[in-house]
Short mmCIF file of C-alpha atoms in Angstrom, two decimals:
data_model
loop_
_atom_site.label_atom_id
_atom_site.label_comp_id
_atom_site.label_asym_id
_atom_site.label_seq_id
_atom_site.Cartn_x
_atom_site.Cartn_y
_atom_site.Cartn_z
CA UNK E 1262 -69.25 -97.98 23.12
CA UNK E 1263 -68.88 -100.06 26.49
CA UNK E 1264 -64.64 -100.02 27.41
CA UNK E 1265 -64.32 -97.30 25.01
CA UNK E 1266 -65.13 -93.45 26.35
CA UNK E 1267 -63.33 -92.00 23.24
CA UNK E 1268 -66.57 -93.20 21.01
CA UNK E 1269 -70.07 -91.91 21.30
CA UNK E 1270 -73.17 -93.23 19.84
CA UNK E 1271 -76.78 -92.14 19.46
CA UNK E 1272 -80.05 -93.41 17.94
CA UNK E 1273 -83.14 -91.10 18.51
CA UNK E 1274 -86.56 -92.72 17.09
CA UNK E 1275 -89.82 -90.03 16.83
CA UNK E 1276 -93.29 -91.64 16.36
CA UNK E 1277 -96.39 -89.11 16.22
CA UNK E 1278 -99.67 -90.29 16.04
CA UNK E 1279 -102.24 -89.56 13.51
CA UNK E 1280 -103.20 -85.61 14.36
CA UNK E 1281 -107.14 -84.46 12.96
CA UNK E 1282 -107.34 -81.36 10.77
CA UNK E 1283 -109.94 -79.58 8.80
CA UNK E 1284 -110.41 -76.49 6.29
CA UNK E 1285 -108.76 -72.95 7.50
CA UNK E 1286 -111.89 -71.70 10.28
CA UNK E 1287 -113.81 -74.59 9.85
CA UNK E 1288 -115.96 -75.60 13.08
CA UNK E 1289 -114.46 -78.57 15.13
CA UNK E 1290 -117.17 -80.96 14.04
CA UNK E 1291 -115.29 -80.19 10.09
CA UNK E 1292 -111.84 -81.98 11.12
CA UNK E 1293 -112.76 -85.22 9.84
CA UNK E 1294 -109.21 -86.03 8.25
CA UNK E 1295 -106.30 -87.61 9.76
CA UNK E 1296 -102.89 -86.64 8.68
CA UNK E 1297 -100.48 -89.75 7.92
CA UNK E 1298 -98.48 -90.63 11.30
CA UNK E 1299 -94.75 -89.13 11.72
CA UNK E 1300 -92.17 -91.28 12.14
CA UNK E 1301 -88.17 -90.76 12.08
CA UNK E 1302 -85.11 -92.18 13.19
CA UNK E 1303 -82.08 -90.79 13.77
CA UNK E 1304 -78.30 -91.53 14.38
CA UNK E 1305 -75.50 -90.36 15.21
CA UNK E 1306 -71.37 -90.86 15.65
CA UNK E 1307 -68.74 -89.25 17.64
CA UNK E 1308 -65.33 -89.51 18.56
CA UNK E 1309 -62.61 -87.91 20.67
CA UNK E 1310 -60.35 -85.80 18.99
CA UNK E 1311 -58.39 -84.02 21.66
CA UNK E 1312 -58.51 -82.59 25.20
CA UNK E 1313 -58.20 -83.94 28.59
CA UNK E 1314 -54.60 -83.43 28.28
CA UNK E 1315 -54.13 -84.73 25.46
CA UNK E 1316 -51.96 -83.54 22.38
CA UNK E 1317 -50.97 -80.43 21.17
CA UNK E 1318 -54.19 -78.59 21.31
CA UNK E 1319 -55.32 -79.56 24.11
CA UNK E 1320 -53.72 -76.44 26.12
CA UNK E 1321 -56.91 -74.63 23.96
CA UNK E 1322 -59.77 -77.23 24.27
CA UNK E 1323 -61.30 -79.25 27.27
CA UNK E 1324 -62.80 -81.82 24.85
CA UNK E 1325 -62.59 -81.67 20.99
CA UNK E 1326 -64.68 -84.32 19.01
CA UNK E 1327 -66.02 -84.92 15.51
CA UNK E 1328 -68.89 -86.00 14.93
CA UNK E 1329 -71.10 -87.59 12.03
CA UNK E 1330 -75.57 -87.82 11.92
CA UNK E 1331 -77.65 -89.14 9.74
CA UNK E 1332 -81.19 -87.48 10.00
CA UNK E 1333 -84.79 -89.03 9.25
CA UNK E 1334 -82.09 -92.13 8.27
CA UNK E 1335 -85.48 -94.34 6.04
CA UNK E 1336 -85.56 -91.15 4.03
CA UNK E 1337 -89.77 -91.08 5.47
CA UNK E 1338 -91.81 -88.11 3.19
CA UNK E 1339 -93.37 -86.76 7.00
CA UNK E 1340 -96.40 -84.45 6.43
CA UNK E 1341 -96.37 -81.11 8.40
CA UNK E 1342 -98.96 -79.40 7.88
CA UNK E 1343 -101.81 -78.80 4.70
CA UNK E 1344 -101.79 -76.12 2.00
CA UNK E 1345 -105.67 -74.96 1.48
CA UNK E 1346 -106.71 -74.82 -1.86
CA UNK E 1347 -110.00 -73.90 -3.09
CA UNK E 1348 -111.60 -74.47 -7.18
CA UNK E 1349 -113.57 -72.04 -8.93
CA UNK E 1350 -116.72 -73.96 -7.12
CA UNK E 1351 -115.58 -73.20 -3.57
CA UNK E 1352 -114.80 -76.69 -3.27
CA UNK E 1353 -111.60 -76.85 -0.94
CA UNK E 1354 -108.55 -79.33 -1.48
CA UNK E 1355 -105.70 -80.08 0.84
CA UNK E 1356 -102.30 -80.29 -0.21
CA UNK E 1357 -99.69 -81.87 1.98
CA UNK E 1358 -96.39 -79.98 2.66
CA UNK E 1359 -93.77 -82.66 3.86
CA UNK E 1360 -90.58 -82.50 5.89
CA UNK E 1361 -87.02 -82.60 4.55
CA UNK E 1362 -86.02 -86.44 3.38
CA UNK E 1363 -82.28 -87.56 4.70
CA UNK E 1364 -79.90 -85.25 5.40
CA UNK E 1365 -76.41 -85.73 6.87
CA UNK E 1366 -74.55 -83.89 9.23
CA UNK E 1367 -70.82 -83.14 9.76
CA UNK E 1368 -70.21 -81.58 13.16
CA UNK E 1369 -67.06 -80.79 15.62
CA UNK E 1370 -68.14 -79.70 19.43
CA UNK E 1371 -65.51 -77.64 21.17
CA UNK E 1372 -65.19 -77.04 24.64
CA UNK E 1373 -63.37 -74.63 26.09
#
């Protein structure tokens, strides 16, 4: 935050295009599918807890702060990669294994 140094702020956004893929050892010419683009964005909150001086435990710590994220914040279903399944036919079907949805994070980053 601008006039502030005791705050800290992050926003990460990830875009990944559309990647080809195919069946398990197919040929090259075989990857005719696209998976679905991977997008995610996310955040993140800190503040200064103690150091520098500072309080008590600062005679321990440079720089103590807490911190709060939010990951993959729009809760996005990201595809990472294709299970192979094939039917009695040999006929084979992909099935999509996707990411983790939002998940938050509690952190405190110590220096000594």
């Amino acid at each position: 935050f601008p006039g502030n140094p005791n705050y800290k702020l992050y926003l990460r956004g990830i875009f990944g295009s559309k990647l080809p893929f195919g069946p398990p050892n197919g040929e090259k010419y075989q990857m005719k599918f696209r998976m679905p683009p991977y997008h995610r964005v996310d955040l993140g909150l800190s503040r200064f807890i103690a150091g520098n001086n500072k309080g008590k435990v600062s005679k321990y710590f440079k720089d103590l702060w807490l911190g709060f994220e939010v990951f993959n914040l729009f809760d996005v279903n990201n595809v990472n990669s294709y299970f192979w399944i094939s039917d009695i036919a040999g006929d084979m079907y992909a099935v999509p294994n996707y990411l983790t949805g939002r998940r938050y994070n509690l952190k405190i980053t110590a220096n000594f």
